[in-house]
mmCIF file of C-alpha atoms and ligand atoms in Angstrom:
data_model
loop_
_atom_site.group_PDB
_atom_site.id
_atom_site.type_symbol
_atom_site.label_atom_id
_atom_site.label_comp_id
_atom_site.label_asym_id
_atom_site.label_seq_id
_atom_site.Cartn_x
_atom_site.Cartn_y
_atom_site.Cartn_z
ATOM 1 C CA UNK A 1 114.102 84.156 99.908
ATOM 2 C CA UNK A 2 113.061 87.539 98.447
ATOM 3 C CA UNK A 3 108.613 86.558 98.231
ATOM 4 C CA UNK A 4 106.265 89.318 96.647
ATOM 5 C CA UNK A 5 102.524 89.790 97.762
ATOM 6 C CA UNK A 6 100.078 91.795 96.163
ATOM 7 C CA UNK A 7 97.508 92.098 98.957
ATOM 8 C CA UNK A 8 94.171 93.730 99.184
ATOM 9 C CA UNK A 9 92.509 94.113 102.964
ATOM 10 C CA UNK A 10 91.278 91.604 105.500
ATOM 11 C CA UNK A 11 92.141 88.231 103.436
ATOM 12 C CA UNK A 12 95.908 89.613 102.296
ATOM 13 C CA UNK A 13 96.952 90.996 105.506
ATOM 14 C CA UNK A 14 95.440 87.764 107.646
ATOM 15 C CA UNK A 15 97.743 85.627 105.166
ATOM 16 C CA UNK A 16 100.615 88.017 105.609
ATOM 17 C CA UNK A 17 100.592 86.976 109.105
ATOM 18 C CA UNK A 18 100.597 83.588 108.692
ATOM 19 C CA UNK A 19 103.417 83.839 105.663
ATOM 20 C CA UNK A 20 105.612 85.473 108.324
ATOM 21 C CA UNK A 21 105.366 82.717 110.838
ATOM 22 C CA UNK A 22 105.756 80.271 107.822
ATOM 23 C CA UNK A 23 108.976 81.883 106.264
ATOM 24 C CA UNK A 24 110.518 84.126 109.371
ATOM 25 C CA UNK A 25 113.733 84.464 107.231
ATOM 26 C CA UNK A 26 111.569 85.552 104.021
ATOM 27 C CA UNK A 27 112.326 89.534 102.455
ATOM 28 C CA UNK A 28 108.486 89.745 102.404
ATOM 29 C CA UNK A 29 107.810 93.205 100.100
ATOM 30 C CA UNK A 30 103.468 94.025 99.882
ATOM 31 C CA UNK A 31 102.109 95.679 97.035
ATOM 32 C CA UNK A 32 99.363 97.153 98.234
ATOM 33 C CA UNK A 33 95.797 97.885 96.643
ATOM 34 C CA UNK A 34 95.159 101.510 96.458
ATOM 35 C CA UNK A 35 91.560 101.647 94.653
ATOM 36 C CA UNK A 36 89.841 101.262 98.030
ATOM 37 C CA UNK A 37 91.185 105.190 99.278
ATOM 38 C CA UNK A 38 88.251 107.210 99.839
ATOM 39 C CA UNK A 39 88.812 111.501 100.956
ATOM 40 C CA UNK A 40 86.774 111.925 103.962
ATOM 41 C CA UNK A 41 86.454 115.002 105.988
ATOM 42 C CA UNK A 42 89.940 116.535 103.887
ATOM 43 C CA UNK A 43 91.689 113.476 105.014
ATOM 44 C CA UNK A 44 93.248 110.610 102.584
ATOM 45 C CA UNK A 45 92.184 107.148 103.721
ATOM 46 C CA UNK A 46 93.928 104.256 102.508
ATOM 47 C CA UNK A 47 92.034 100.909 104.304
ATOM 48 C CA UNK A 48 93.940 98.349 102.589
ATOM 49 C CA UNK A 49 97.372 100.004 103.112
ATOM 50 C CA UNK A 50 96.190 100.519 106.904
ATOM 51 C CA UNK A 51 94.749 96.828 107.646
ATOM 52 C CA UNK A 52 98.338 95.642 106.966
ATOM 53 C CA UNK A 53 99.828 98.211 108.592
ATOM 54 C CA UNK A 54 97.797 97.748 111.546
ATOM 55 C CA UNK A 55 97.547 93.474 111.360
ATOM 56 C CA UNK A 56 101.030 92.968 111.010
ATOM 57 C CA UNK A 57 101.991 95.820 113.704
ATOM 58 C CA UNK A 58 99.770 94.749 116.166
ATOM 59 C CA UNK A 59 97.197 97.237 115.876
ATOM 60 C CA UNK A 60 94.321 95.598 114.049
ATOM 61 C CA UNK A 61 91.102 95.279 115.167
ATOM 62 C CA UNK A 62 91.040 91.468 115.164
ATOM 63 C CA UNK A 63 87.089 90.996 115.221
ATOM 64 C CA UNK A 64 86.575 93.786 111.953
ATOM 65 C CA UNK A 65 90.034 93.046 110.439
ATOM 66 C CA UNK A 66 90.140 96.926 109.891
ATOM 67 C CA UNK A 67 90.487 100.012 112.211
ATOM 68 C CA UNK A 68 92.345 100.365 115.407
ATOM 69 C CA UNK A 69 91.448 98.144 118.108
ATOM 70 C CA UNK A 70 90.146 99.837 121.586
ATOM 71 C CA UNK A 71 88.913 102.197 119.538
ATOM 72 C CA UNK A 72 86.821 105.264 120.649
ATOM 73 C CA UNK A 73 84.645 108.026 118.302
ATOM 74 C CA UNK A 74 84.388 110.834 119.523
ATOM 75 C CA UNK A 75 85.572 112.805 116.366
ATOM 76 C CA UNK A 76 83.199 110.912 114.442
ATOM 77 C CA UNK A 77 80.102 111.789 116.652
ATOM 78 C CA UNK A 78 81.226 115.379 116.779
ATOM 79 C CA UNK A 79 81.272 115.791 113.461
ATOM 80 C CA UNK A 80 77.708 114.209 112.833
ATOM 81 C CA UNK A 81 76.582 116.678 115.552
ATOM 82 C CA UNK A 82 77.964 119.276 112.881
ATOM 83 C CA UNK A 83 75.798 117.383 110.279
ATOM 84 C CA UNK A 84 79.114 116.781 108.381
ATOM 85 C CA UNK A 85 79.188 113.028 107.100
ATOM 86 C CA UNK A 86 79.539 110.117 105.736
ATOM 87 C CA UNK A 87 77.827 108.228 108.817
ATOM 88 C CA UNK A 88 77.980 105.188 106.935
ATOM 89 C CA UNK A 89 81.920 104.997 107.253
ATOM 90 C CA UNK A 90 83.030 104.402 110.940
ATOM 91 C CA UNK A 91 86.104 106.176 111.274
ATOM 92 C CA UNK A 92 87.867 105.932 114.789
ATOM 93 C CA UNK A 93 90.056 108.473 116.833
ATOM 94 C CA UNK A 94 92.877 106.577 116.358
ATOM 95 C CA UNK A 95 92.174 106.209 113.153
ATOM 96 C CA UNK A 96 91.954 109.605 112.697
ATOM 97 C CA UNK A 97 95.586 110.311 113.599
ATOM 98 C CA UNK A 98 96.582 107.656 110.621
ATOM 99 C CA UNK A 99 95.099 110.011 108.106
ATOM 100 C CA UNK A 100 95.967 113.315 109.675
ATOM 101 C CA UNK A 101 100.108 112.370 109.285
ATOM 102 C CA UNK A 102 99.015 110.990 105.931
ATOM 103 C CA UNK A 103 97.377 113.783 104.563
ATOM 104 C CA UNK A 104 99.939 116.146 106.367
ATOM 105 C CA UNK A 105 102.644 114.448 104.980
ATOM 106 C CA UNK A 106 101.161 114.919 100.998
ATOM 107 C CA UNK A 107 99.922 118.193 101.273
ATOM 108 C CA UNK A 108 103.884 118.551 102.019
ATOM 109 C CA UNK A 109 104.927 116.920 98.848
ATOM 110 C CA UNK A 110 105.555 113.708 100.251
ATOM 111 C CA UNK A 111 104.368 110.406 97.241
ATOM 112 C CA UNK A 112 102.302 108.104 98.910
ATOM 113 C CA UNK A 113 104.831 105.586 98.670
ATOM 114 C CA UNK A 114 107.129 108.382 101.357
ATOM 115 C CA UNK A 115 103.975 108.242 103.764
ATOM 116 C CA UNK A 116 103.987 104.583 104.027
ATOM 117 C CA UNK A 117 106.835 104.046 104.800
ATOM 118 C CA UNK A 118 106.844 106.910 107.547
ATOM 119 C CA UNK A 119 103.900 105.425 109.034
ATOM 120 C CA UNK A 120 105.038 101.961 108.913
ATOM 121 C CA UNK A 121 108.217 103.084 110.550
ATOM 122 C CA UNK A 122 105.790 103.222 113.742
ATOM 123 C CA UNK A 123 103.950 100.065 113.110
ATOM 124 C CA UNK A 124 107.056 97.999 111.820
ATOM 125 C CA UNK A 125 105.161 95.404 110.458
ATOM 126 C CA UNK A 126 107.797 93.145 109.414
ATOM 127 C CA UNK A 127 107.708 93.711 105.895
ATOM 128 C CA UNK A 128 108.281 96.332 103.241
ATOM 129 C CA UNK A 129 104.705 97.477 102.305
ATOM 130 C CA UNK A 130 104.938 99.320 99.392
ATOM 131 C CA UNK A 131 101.496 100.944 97.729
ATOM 132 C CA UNK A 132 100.698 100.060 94.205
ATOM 133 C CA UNK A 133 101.129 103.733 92.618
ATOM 134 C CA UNK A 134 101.783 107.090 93.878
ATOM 135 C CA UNK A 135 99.154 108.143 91.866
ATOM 136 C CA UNK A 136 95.414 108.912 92.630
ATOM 137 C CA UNK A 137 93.317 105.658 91.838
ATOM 138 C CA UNK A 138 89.758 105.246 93.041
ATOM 139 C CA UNK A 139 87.687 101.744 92.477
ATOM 140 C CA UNK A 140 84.338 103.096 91.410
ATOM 141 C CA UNK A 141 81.114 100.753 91.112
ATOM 142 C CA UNK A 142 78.016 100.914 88.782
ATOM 143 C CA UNK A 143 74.724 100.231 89.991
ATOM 144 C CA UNK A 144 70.877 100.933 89.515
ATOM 145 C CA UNK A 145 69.320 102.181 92.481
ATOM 146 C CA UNK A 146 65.515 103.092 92.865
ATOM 147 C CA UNK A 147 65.522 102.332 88.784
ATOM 148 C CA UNK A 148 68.701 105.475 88.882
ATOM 149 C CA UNK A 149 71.467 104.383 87.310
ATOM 150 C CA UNK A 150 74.514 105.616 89.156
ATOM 151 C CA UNK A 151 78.487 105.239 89.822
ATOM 152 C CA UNK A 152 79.311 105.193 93.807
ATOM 153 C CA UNK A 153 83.035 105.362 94.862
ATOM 154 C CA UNK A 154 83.341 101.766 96.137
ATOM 155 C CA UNK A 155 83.211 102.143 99.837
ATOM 156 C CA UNK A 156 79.768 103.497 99.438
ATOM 157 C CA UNK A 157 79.191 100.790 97.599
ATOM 158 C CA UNK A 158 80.842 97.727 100.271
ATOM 159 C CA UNK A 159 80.157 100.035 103.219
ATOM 160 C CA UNK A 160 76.810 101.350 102.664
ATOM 161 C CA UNK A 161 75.025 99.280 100.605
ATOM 162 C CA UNK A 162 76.653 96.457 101.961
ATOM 163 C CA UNK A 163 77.194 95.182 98.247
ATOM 164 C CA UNK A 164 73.554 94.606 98.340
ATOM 165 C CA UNK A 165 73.058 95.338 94.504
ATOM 166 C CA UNK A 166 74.174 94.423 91.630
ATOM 167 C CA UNK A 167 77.550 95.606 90.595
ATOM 168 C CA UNK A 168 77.064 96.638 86.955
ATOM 169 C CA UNK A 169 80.540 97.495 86.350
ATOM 170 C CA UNK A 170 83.474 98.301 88.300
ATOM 171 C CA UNK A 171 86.351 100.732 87.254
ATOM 172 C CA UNK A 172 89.188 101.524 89.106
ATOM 173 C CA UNK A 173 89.169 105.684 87.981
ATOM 174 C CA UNK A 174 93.068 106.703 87.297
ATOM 175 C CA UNK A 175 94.621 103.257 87.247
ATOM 176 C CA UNK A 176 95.387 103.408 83.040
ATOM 177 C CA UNK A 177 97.384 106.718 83.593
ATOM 178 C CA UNK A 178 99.098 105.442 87.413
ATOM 179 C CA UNK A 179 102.672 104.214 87.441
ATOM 180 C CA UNK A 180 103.801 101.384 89.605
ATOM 181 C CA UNK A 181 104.982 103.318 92.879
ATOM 182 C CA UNK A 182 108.724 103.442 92.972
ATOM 183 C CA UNK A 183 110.264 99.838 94.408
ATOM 184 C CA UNK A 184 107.604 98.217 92.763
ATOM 185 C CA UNK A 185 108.662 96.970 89.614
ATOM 186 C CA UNK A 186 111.999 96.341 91.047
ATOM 187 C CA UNK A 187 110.232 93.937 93.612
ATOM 188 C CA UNK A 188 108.573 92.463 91.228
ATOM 189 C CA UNK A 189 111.783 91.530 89.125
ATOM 190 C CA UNK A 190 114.200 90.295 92.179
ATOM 191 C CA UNK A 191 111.459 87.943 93.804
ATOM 192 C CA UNK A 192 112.368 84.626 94.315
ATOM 193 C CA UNK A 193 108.466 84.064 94.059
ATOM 194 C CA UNK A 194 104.970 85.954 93.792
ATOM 195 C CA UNK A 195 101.874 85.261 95.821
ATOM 196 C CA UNK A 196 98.093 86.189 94.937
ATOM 197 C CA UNK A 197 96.716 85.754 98.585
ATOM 198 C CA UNK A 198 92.872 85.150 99.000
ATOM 199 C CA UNK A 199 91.908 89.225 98.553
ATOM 200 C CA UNK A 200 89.200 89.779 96.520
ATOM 201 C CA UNK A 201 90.432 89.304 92.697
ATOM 202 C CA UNK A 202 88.577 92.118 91.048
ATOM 203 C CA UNK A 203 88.617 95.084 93.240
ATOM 204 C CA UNK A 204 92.009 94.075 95.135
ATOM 205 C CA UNK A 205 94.192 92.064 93.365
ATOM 206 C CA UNK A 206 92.832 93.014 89.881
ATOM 207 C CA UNK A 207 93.237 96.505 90.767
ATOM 208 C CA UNK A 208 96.978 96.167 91.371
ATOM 209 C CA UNK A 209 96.807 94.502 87.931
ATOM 210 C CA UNK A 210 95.037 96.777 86.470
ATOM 211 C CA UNK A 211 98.005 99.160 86.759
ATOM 212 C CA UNK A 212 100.474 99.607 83.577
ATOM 213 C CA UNK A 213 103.050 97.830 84.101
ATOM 214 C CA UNK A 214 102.317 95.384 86.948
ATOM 215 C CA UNK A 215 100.741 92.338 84.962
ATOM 216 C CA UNK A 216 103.553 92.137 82.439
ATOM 217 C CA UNK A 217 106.142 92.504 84.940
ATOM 218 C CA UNK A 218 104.731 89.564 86.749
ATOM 219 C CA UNK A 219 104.009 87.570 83.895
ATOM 220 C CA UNK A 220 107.508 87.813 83.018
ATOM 221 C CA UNK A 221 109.774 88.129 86.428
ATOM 222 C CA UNK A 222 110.360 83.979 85.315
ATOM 223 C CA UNK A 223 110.110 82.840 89.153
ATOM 224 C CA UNK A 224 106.757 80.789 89.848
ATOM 225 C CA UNK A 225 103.278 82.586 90.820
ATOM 226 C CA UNK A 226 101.224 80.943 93.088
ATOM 227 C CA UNK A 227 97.840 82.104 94.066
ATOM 228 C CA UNK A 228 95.246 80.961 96.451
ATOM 229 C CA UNK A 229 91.402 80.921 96.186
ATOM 230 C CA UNK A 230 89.323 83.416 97.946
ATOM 231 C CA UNK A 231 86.465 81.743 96.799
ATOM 232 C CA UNK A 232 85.734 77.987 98.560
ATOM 233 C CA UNK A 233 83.270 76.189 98.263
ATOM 234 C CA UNK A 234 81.474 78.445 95.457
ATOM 235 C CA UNK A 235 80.906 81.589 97.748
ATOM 236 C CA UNK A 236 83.651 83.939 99.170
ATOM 237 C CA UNK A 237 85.518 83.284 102.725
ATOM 238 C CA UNK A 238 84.008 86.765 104.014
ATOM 239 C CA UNK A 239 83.609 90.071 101.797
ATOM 240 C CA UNK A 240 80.820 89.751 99.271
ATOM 241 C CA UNK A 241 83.292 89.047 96.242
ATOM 242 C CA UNK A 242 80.837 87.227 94.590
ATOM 243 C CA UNK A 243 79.213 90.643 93.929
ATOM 244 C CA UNK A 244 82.003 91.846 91.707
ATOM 245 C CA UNK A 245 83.065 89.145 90.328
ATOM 246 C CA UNK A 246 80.015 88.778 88.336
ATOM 247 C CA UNK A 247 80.613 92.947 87.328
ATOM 248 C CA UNK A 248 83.280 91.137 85.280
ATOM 249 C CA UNK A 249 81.523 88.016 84.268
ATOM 250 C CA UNK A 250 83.073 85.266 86.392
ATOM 251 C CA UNK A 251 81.678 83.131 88.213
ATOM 252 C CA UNK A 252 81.749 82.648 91.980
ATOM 253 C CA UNK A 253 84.071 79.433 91.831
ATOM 254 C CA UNK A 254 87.751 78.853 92.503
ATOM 255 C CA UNK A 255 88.100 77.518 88.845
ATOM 256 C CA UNK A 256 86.765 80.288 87.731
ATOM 257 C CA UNK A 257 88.983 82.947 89.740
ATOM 258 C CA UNK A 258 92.184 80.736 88.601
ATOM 259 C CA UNK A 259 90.992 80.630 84.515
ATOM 260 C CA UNK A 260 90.403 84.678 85.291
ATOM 261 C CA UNK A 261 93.724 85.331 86.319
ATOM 262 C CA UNK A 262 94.825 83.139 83.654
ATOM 263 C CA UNK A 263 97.642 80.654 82.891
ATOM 264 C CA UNK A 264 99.874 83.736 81.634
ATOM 265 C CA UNK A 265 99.820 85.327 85.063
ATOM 266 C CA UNK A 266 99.151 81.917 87.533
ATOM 267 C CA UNK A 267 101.487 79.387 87.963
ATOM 268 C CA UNK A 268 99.710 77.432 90.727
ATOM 269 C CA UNK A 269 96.649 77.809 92.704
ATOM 270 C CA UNK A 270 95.897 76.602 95.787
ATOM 271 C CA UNK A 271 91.685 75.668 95.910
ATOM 272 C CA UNK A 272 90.016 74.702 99.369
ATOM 273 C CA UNK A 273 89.789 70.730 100.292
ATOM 274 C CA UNK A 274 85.499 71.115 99.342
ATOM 275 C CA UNK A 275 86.405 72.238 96.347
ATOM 276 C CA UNK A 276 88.887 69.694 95.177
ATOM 277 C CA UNK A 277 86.618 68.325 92.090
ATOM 278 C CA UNK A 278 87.679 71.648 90.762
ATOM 279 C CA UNK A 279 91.615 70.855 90.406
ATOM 280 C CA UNK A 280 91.595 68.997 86.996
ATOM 281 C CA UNK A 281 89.482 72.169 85.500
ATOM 282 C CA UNK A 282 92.499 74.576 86.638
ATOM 283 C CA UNK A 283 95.108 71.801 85.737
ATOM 284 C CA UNK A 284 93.113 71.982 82.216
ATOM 285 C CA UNK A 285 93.808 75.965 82.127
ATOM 286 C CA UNK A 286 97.686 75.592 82.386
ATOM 287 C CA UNK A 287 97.471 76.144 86.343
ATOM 288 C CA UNK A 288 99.088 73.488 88.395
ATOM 289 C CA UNK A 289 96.563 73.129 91.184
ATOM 290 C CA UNK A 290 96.365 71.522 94.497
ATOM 291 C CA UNK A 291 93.828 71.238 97.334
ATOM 292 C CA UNK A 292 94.195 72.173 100.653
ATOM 293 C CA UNK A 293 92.076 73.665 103.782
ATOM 294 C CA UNK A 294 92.064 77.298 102.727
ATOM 295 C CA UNK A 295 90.051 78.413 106.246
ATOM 296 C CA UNK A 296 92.248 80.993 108.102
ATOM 297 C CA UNK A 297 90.806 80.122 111.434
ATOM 298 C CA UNK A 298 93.648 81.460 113.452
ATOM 299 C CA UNK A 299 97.862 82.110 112.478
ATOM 300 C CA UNK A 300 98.517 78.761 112.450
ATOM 301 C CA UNK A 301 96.310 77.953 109.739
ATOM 302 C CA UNK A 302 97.269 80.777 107.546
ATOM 303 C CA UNK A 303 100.921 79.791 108.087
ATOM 304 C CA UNK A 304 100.209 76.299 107.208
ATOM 305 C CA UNK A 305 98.358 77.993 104.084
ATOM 306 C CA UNK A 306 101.498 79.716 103.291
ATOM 307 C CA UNK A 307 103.465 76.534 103.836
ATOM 308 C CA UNK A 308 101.278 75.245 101.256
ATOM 309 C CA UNK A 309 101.842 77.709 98.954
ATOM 310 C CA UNK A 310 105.627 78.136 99.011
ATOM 311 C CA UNK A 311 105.757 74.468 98.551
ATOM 312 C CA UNK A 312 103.740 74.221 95.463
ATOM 313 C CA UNK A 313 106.375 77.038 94.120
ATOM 314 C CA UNK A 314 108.826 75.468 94.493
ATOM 315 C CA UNK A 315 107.016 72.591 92.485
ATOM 316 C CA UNK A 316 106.329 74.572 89.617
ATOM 317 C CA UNK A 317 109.962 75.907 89.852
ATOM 318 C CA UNK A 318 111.252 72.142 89.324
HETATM 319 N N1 FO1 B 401 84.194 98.503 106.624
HETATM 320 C C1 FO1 B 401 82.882 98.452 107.027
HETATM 321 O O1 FO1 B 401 82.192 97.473 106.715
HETATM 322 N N2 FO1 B 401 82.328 99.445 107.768
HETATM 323 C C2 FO1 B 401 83.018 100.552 108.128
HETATM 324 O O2 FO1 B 401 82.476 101.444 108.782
HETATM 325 C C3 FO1 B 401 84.400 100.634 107.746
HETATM 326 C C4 FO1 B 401 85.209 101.705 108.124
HETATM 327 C C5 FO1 B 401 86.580 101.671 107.801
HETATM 328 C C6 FO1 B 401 87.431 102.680 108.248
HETATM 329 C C7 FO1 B 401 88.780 102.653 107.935
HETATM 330 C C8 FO1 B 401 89.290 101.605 107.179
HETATM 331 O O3 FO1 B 401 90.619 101.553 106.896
HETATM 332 C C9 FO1 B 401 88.457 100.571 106.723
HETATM 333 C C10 FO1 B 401 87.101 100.610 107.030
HETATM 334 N N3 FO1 B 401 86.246 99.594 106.604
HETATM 335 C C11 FO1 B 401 84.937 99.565 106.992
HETATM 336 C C12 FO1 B 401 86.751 98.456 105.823
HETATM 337 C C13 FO1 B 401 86.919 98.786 104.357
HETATM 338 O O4 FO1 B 401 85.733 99.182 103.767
HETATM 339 C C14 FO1 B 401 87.441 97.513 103.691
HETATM 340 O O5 FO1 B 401 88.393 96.976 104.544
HETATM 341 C C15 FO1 B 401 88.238 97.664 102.445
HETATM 342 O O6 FO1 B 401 88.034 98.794 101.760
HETATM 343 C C16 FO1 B 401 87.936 96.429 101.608
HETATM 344 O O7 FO1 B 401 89.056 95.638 101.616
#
């Protein structure tokens, strides 16, 4: 069974993990969110490409759900002691080498798409993680800071100021002129069925989206699309989706994520067992909907997730 996953960070790659215990024989090909890259000392850093990499290759650290684990910074505190920032982003050492072969591997021509693949060659991670363009794309946020207005590449925004202001608007610079990376659309077409894991719907998910091409090529590949609410019980699992989400006007509620993807995208949608008032609301929208516990305490209950969700495909296929 050929199964397509557009993943974001922590929430995708956790689920990946449990999808591959849950479907060992599955073709599993990621689309990865790209609007989270940030350039940091010269170096290209791509955190949701890297916490799959790294969760599905053994490499994540399992507390964060991002970076290496054992990690050491050294390079980092050497290069505050230089006065050269951001502090506010905690790159490791082994980190570092991620982006040095990355960015060595551009600057020599290489498409993103190349890199990944190079990189995951170490990490083998099981499945084919492709990014969602080749092309530059950079999730920027609005807010109003000390009565300033001002746009902040996202990271400051998550990282920094730990989402703790509004989101006014967020735009993901580059993604109305990027092209689908090459495999992509092809994906896309060939998959037996296509997943929205629980990664945050507006600055993961809708980012992938938000590239030409990707939408309409799921909402008409004809094979069912299933997602599963990041949102339970009214707030997000982890993450402070709730903070973007209202930047686009929807409301912190797995109805509401399910109406904003929208019966032309969603097939079914999976909504937590707390939140199971909810399922004739999404049944109203067009969206077959079932609840289930949607807590990935540990691989087992992300695989039973992903269970969960493969069955209510094949539902909707029927
Ligand atoms: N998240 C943090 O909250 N603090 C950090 O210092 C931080 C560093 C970091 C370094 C590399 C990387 O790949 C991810 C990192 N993240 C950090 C997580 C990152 O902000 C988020 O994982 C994604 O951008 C949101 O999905």
């Amino acid at each position: 069974m050929r199964i397509v996953v557009l993943a974001g960070g922590i929430g995708g790659a956790r689920f990946l993990r449990g999808l591959q215990q849950a479907a060992p024989e599955a073709d599993v090909t990621v689309i990865g969110n790209t609007g989270d890259d940030i350039h940091l000392f010269g170096l290209k850093v791509c955190p949701d490409l890297d916490t799959v990499m790294y969760t599905l290759g053994g490499g994540i650290n399992e507390d964060q759900g991002w970076g290496r684990q054992d990690e050491t910074f050294q390079v980092k505190s050497e290069l505050a002691a230089y006065g050269v920032g951001p502090e506010w982003f905690g790159l490791g050492d082994r980190d570092f080498a991620t982006h040095i072969v990355r960015t060595q591997m551009l600057s020599a021509g290489y498409p993103l798409s190349a890199v990944t693949e190079a990189l995951c060659d170490r990490w083998k991670p099981g499945v084919r993680l492709l990014p969602m363009s080749d092309d530059r794309v950079e999730t920027h946020v609005a807010v109003t800071v000390d009565g300033e207005r001002k746009v902040i590449h996202f990271q400051e925004y998550w990282v920094r100021l730990r989402a703790s202001v509004a989101a006014e608007a967020v735009v993901p610079v580059g993604a109305d002129q990027a092209e689908p990376a090459p495999g992509v659309l092809e994906a896309i077409a060939s998959a037996d069925v296509i997943l929205f894991p629980p990664s945050n719907p507006v600055v993961s998910v809708g980012t992938i989206l938000a590239v030409p091409g990707i939408r309409e090529a799921i909402a008409e590949a004809g094979v069912p699309v299933v997602g599963l609410s990041p949102i339970v019980g009214d707030a997000p699992v982890r993450g402070m989706a709730d903070k973007v989400l209202a930047a686009v006007g929807v409301e912190a509620t797995a109805a509401a994520v399910a109406r904003h993807y929208g019966s032309g995208l969603l097939d079914g949608w999976l909504v937590d067992l707390v939140d199971e008032a909810s399922v004739p609301a999404v049944e109203e929208a067009g969206i077959v909907c079932k609840a289930v516990p949607l807590m990935m305490t540990d691989v087992d209950a992300a695989a039973e997730m992903a269970r969960a969700a493969l069955a209510l495909a094949e539902e909707v296929r029927a």
